[in-house]
Short mmCIF file of C-alpha atoms and ligand atoms in Angstrom, two decimals:
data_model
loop_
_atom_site.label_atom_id
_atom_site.label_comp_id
_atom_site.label_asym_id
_atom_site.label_seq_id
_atom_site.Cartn_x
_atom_site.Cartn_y
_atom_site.Cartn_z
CA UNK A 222 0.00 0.00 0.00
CA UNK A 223 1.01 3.32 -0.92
CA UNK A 224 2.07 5.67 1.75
CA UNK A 225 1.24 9.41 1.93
CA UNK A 226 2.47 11.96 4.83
CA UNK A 227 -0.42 14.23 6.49
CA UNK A 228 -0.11 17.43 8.21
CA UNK A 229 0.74 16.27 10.98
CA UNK A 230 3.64 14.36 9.73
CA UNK A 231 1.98 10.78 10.88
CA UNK A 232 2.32 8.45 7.84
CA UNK A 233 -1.56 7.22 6.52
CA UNK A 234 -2.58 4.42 4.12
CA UNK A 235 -4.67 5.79 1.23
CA UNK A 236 -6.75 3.01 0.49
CA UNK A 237 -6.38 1.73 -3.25
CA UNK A 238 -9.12 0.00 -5.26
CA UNK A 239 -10.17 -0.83 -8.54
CA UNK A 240 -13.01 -0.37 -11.17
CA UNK A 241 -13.15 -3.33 -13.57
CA UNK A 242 -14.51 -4.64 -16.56
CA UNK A 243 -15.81 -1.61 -17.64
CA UNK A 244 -17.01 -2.15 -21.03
CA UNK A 245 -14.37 0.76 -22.18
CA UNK A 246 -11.84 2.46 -20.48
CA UNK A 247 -11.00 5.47 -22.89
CA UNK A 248 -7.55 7.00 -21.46
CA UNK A 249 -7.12 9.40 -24.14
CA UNK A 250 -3.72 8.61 -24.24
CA UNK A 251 -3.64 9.21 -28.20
CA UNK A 252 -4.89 12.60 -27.75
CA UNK A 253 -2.07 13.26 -25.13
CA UNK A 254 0.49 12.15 -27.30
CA UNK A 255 -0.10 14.30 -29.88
CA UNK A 256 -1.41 17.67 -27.99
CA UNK A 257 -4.76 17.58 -29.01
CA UNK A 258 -3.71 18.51 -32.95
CA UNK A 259 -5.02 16.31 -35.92
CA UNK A 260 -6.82 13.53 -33.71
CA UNK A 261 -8.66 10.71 -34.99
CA UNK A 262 -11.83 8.48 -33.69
CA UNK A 263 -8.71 5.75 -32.64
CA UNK A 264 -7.10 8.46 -30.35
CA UNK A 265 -9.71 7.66 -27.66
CA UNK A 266 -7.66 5.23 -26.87
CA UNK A 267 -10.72 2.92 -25.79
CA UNK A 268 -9.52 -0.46 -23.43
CA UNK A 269 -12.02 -2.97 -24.01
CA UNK A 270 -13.07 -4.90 -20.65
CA UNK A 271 -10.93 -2.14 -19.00
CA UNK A 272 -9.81 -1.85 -15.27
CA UNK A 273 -8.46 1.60 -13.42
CA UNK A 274 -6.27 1.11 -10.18
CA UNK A 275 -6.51 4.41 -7.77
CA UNK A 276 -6.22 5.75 -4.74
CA UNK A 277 -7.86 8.78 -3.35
CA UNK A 278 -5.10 10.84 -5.42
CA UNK A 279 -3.75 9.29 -8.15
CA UNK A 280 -4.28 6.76 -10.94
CA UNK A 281 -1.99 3.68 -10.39
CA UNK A 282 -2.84 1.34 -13.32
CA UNK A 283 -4.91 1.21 -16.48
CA UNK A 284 -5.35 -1.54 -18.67
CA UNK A 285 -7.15 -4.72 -19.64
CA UNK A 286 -9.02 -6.30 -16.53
CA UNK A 287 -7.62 -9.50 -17.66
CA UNK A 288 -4.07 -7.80 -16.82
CA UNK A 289 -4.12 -6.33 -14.06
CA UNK A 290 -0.65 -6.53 -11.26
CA UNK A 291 -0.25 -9.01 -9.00
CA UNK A 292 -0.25 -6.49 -6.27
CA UNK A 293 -3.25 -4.98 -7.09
CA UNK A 294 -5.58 -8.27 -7.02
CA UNK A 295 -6.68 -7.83 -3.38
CA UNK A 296 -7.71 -4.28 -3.16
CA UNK A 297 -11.22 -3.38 -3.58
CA UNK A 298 -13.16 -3.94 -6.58
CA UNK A 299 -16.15 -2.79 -8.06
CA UNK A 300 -17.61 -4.73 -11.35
CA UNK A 301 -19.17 -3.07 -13.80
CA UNK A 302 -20.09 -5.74 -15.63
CA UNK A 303 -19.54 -4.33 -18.91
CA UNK A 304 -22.11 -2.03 -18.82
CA UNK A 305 -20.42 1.36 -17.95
CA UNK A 306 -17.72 3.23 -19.53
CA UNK A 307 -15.00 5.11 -17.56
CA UNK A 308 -13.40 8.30 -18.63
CA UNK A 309 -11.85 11.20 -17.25
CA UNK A 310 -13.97 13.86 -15.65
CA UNK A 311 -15.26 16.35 -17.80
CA UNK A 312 -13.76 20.05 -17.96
CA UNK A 313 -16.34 23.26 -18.44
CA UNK A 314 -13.17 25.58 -19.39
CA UNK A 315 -15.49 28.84 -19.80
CA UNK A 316 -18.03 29.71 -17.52
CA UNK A 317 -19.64 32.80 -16.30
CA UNK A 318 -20.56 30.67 -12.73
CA UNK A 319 -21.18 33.97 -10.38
CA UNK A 320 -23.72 36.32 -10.60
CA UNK A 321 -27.41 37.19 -9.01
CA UNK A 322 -30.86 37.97 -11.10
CA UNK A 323 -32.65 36.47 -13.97
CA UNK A 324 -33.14 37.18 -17.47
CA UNK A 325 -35.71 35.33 -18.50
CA UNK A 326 -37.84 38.41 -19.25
CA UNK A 327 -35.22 39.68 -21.41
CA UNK A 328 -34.97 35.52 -23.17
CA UNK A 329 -38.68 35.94 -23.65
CA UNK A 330 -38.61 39.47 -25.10
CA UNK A 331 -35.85 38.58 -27.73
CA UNK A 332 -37.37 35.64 -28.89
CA UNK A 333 -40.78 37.58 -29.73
CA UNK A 334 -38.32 39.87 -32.11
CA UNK A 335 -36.63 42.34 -29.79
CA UNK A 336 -33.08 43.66 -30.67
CA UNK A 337 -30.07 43.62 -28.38
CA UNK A 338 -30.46 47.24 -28.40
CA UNK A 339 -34.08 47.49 -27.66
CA UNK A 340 -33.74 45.54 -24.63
CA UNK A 341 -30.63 47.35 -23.76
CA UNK A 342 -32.81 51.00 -23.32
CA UNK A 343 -35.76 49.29 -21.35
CA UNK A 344 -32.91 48.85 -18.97
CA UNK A 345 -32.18 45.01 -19.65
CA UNK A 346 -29.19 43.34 -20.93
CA UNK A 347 -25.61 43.01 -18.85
CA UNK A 348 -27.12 46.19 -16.48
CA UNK A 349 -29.45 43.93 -14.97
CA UNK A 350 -26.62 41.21 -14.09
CA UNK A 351 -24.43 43.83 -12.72
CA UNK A 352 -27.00 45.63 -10.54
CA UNK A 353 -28.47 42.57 -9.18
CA UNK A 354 -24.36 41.02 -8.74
CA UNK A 355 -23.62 44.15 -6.94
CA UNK A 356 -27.07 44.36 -4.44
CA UNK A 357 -25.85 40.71 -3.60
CA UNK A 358 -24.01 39.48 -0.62
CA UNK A 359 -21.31 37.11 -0.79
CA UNK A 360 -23.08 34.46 0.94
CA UNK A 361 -26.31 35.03 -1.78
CA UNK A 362 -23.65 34.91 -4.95
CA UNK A 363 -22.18 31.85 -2.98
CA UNK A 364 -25.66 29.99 -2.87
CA UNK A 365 -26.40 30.56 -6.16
CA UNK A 366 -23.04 29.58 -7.51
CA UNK A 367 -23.22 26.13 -5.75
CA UNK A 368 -26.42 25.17 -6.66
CA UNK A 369 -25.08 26.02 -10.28
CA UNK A 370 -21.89 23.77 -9.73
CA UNK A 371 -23.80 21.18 -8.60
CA UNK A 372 -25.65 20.80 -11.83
CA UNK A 373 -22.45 20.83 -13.82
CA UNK A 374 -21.30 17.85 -11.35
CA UNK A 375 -24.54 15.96 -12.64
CA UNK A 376 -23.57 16.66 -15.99
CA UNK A 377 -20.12 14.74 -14.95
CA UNK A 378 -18.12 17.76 -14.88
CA UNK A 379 -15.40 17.56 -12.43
CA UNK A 380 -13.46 20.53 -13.17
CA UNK A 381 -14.92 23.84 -13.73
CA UNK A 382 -13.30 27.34 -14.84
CA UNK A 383 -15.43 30.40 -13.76
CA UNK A 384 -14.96 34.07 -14.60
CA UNK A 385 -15.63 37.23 -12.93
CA UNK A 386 -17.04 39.79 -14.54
CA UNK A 387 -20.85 40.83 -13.68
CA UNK A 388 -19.21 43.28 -10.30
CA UNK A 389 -17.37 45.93 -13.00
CA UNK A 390 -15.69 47.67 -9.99
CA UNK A 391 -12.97 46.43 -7.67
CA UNK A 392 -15.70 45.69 -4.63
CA UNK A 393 -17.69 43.67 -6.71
CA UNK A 394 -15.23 42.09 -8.92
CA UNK A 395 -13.19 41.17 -5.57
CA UNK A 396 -16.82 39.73 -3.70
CA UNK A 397 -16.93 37.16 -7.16
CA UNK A 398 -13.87 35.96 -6.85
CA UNK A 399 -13.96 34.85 -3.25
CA UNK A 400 -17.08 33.52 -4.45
CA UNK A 401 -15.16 30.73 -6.40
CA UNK A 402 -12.59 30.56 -3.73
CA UNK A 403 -16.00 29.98 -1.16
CA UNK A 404 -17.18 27.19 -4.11
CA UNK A 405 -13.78 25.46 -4.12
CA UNK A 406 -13.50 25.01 -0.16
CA UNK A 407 -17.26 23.80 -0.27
CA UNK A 408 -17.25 21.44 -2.89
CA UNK A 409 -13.48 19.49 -2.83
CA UNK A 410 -15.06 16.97 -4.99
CA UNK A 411 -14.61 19.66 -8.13
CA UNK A 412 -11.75 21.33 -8.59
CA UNK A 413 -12.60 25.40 -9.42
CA UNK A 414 -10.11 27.66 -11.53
CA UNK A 415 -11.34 31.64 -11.76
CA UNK A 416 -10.41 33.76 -13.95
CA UNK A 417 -10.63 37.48 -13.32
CA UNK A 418 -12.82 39.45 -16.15
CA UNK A 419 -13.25 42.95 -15.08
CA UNK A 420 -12.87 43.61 -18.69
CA UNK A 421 -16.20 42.31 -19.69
CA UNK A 422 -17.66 45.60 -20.10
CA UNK A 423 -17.64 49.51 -19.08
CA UNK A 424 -19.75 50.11 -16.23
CA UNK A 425 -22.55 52.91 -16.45
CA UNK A 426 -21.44 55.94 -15.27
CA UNK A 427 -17.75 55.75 -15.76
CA UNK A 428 -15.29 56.69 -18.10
CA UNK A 429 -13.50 53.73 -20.32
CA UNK A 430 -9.96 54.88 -19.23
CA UNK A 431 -10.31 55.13 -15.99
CA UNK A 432 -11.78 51.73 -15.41
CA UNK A 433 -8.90 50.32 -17.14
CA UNK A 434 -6.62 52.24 -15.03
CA UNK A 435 -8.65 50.68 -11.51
CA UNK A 436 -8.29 47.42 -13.00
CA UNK A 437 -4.26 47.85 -14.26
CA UNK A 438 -3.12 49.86 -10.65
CA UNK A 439 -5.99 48.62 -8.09
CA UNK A 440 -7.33 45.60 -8.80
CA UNK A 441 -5.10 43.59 -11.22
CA UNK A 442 -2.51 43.91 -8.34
CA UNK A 443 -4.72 42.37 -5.10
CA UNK A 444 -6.18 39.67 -7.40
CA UNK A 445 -2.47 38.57 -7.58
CA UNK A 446 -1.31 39.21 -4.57
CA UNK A 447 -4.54 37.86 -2.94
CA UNK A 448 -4.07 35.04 -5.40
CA UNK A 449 -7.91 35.03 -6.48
CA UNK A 450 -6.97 34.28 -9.86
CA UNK A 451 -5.16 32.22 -12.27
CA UNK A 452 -6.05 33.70 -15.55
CA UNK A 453 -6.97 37.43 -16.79
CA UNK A 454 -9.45 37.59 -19.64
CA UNK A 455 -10.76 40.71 -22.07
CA UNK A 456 -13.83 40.72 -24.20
CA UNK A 457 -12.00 42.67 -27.43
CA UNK A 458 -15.39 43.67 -28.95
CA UNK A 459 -16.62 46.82 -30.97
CA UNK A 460 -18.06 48.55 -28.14
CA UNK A 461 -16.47 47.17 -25.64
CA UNK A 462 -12.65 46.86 -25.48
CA UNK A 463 -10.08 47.60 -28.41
CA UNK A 464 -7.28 45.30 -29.51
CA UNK A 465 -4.75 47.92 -27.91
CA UNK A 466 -6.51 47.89 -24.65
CA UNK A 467 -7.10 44.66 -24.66
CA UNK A 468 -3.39 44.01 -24.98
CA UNK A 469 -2.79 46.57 -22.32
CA UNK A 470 -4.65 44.87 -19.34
CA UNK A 471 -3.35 41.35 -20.40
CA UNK A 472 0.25 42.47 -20.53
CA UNK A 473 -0.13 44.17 -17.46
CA UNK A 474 -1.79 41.07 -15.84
CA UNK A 475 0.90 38.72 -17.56
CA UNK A 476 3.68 41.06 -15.54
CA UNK A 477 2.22 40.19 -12.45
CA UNK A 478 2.43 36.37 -13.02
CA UNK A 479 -1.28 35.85 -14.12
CA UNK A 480 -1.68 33.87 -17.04
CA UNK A 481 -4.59 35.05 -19.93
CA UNK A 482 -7.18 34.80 -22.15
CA UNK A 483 -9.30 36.41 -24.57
CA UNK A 484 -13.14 36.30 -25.51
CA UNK A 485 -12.31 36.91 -29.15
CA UNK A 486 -13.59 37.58 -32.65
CA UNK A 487 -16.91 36.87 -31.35
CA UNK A 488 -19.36 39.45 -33.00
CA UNK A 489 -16.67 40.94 -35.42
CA UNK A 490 -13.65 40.21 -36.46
CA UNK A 491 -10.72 42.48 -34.07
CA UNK A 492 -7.90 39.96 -34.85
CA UNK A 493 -8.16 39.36 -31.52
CA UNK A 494 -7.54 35.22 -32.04
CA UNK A 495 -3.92 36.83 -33.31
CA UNK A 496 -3.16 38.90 -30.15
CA UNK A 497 -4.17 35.54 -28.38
CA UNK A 498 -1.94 33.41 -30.22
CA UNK A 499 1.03 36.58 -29.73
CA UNK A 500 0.58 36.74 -26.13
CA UNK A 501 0.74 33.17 -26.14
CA UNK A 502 -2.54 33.20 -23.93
CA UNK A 503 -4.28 29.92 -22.55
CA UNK A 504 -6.93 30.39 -24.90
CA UNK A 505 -9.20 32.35 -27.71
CA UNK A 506 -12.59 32.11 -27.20
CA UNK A 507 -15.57 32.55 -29.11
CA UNK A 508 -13.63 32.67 -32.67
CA UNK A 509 -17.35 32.67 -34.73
CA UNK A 510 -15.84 35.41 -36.77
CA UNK A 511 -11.77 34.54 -36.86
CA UNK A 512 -9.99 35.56 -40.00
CA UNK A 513 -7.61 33.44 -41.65
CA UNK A 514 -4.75 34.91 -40.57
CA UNK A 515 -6.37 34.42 -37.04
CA UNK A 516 -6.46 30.57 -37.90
CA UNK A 517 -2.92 30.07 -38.92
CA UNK A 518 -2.07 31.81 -35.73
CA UNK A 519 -3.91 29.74 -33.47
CA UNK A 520 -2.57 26.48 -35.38
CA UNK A 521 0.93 27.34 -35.10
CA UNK A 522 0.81 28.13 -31.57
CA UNK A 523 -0.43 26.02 -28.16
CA UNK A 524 -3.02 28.86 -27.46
CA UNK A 525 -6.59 26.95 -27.53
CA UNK A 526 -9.21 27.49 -29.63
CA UNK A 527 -12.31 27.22 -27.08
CA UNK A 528 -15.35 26.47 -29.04
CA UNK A 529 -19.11 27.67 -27.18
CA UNK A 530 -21.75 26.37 -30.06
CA UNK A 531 -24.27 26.56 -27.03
CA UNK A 532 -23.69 30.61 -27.15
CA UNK A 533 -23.95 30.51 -30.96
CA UNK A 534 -27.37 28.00 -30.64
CA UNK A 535 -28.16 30.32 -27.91
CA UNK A 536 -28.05 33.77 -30.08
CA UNK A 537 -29.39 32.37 -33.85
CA UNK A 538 -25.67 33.07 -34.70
CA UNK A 539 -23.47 31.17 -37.06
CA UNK A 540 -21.21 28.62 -35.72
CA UNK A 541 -17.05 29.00 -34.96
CA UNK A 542 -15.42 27.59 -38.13
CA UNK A 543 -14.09 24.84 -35.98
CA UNK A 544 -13.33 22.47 -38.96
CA UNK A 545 -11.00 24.95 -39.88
CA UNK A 546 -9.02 25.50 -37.35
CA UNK A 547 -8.90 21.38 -36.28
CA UNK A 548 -7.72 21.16 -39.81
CA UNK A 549 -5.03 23.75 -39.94
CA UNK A 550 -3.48 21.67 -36.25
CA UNK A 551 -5.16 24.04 -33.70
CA UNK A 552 -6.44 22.34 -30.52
CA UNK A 553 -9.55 22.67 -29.88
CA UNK A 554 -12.00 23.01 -26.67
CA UNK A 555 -15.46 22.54 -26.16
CA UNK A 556 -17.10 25.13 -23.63
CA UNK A 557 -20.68 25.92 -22.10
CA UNK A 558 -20.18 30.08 -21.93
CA UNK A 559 -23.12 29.46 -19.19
CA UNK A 560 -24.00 32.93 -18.55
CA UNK A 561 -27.21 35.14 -17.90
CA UNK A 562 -27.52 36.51 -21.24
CA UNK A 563 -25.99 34.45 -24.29
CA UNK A 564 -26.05 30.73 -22.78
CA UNK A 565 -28.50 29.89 -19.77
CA UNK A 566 -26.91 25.85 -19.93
CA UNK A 567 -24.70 23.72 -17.68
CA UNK A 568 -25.03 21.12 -19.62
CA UNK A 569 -21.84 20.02 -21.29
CA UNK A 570 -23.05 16.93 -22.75
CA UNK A 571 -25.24 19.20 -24.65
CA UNK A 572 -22.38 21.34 -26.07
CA UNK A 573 -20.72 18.31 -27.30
CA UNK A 574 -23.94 16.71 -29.44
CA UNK A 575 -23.68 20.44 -30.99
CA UNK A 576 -20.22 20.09 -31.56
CA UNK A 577 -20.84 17.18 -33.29
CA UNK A 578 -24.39 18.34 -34.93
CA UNK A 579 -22.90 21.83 -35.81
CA UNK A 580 -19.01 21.99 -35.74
CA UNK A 581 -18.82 18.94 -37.40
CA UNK A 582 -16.54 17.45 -34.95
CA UNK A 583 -15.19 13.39 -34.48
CA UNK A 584 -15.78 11.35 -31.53
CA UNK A 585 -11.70 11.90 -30.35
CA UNK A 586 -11.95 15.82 -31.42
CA UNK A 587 -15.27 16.35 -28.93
CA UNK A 588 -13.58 13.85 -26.51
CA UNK A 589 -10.44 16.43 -26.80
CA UNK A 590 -12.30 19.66 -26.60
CA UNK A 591 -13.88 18.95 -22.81
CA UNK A 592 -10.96 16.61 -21.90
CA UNK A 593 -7.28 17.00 -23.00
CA UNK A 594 -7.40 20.61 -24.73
CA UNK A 595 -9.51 22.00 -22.03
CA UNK A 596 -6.81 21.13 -19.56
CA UNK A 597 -4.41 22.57 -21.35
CA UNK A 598 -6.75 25.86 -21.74
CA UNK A 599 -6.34 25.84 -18.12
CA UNK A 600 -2.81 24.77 -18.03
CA UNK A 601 -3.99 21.29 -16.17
CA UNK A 602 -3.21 19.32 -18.91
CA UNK A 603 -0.35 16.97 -16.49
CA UNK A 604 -2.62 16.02 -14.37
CA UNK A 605 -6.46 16.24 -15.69
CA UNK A 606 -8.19 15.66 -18.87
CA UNK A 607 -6.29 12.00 -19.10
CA UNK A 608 -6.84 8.50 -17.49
CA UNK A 609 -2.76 7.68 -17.58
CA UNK A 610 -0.34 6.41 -13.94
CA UNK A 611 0.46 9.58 -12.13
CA UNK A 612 -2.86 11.44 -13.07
CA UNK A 613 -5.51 12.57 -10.89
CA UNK A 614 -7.88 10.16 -9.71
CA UNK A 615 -10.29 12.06 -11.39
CA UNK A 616 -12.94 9.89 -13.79
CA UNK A 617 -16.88 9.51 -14.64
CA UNK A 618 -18.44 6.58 -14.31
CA UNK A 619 -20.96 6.68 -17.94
CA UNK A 620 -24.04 5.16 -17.53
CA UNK A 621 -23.27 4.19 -21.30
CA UNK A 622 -21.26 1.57 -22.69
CA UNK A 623 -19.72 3.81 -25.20
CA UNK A 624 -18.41 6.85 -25.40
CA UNK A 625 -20.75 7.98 -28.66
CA UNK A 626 -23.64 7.60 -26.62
CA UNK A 627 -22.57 10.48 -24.44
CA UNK A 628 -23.37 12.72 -27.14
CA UNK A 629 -25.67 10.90 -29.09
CA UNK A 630 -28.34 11.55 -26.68
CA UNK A 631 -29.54 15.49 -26.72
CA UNK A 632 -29.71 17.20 -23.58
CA UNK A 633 -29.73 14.30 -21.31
ZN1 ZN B 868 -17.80 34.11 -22.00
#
């Protein structure tokens, strides 16, 4: 038995057990091997009649039941009698998780034929999120946020990224990010990564400049030295932030050891995916309206594209040309954008039958895009997104015995 060290330096036994004969056990080892770039259906890397050895931390063995070491025949085993799959837990690399109020007003209003702008001067739009984020304690934004997780979890999402961004001043922004530090404490069974994304919009009532300077010289700095954040993110949009300002706040966020990311090329084209791929930033997301230069950036570099076809389903939009860029060697991930206005879903399942419906992905490319490549969007790729010795103990149990069937069924 493998021996760990706690706190109080007294040596402990993690227990180790097994899962076997699992009708599949897809490792997504092929994937791994070649970053996510140019994958095909065999890079699943599916063990038929397939076993996992674990302990509370790591994976120790994957393979064939039939093979499994000597020293791991007595531990504890559960049969699955060939009926479930195993793979790793699912990553949601792009979610707006924190924020108070409801929209559905608004939903119900653009579906009869409203504009964006039209609901925007009856008040509606992102000033409803913020108002309502703002009027809302810590403790309200936390309760929300975990009842939110919690559906993700069901979804067999094990690893969730969620962004600031509905507070649009340094209180508010600050209150959402100890939100996700609150979610992570309470829920150890999902692992939470925030990302800080004061530059989501201008808040009413104050100039563009001098938000940008709060977030460079006041809030950039105690999200990093608070350590609230792993990732900065800018929406470059006409309207909203320029390329050069865009640039700005993520240089200025890269200097103090955050790493970034960009909602880009989402309504218009900005070049954005470019500055991305320049600043060598986690990931470009959005891309519905990337150029072709923006492509052959993003191929050429380890930056991931981060596809969100429930945001484009969501709006009547057209999808991300995500053929392209899997075909020019870009990795690509597979995203929910859940958020108030563009994508009310948790579902990540769902995301991946329109990846497949809509993007025209393969089995191992949507298997990729919420496994391997969105680790890597969230630079976890070493230990998550994989089911490989050394990685985390950290796998769903399908009630499917194929992977397919995962997305073959819509909105389960
Ligand atoms: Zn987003």
């Amino acid at each position: 038995m493998k021996k760990a060290t706690t706190k109080k330096g007294v040596s402990k036994t993690k227990p180790i057990q097994a899962f076997v004969h699992a009708s599949y056990v897809y490792t997504g080892e092929g994937i791994v091997e070649k970053e996510g770039r140019m994958l095909v259906p065999s890079d699943l890397s599916g063990i038929e009649d397939g076993a996992v050895v674990f302990d509370s931390d790591r994976i120790l063995w994957v393979g064939p039941t039939s093979e499994i070491p000597s020293e791991y025949k007595g531990v504890k085993r559960t049969d699955l009698k060939k009926r479930n799959a195993i793979m790793p837990g699912l990553i949601d690399a792009h979610t707006h998780l924190v924020f108070a109020g409801s929209r559905a007003h608004e939903f119900a209003r653009r579906c009869a034929g409203a504009t964006y702008q039209e609901i925007a001067e009856e008040g509606g739009g992102i000033l409803t999120t913020v108002n309502a984020t703002r009027a809302a304690s810590r403790q309200e934004l936390f309760e929300l946020a975990l009842k939110r997780a919690l559906i993700a979890y069901r979804h067999g999402v094990r690893t969730i990224e969620c962004k600031s961004g509905y507070g649009l001043d340094h209180e508010a922004e600050m209150k959402c990010l100890k939100v996700v530090s609150d979610l992570a404490e309470a829920l150890p069974q999902m692992t939470f990564v925030s990302t800080y994304l004061g530059a989501h919009a201008v808040p009413a009532g104050m100039k563009k400049a001098k938000y940008i300077d709060e977030m460079i010289h006041r809030t950039l700095p105690e999200v990093a030295k608070k350590k609230l954040a792993r990732f900065c993110d800018v929406f470059i949009e006409e309207g909203y932030f320029t390329l050069q300002e865009g640039e700005r706040i993520l240089r200025a966020a890269k200097k103090l050891g955050l790493e970034t990311k960009v909602h880009a090329d989402e309504l218009s084209n900005t070049e954005s995916a470019r500055l991305a791929a320049k600043l060598e930033a986690s990931s470009a997301d959005h891309l519905l309206k990337i150029s072709d230069k923006g492509v052959a950036a993003l191929a050429k570099s380890d930056t991931v594209a981060m596809m969100l076809p429930g945001t484009a389903f969501y709006l009547k939009a057209q999808f991300a040309p995500a053929r392209r860029l899997l075909d020019a060697g870009a990795r690509v991930g597979i995203a929910t954008d859940f958020n108030p206005g563009s994508c009310y879903s948790l579902n990540l399942p769902l995301m991946m039958n329109l990846s497949a419906l809509y993007l025209s992905m393969n089995a191992a490319e949507i298997f990729a895009g919420v496994t391997y490549s969105a680790a890597a969007s969230l630079g976890l790729q070493h230990r998550k997104g994989a089911l490989m010795e050394g990685y985390d103990s950290d796998f769903v149990v399908l009630p499917y015995e194929h992977f397919e069937e995962m997305y073959y069924r819509m909105g389960w």
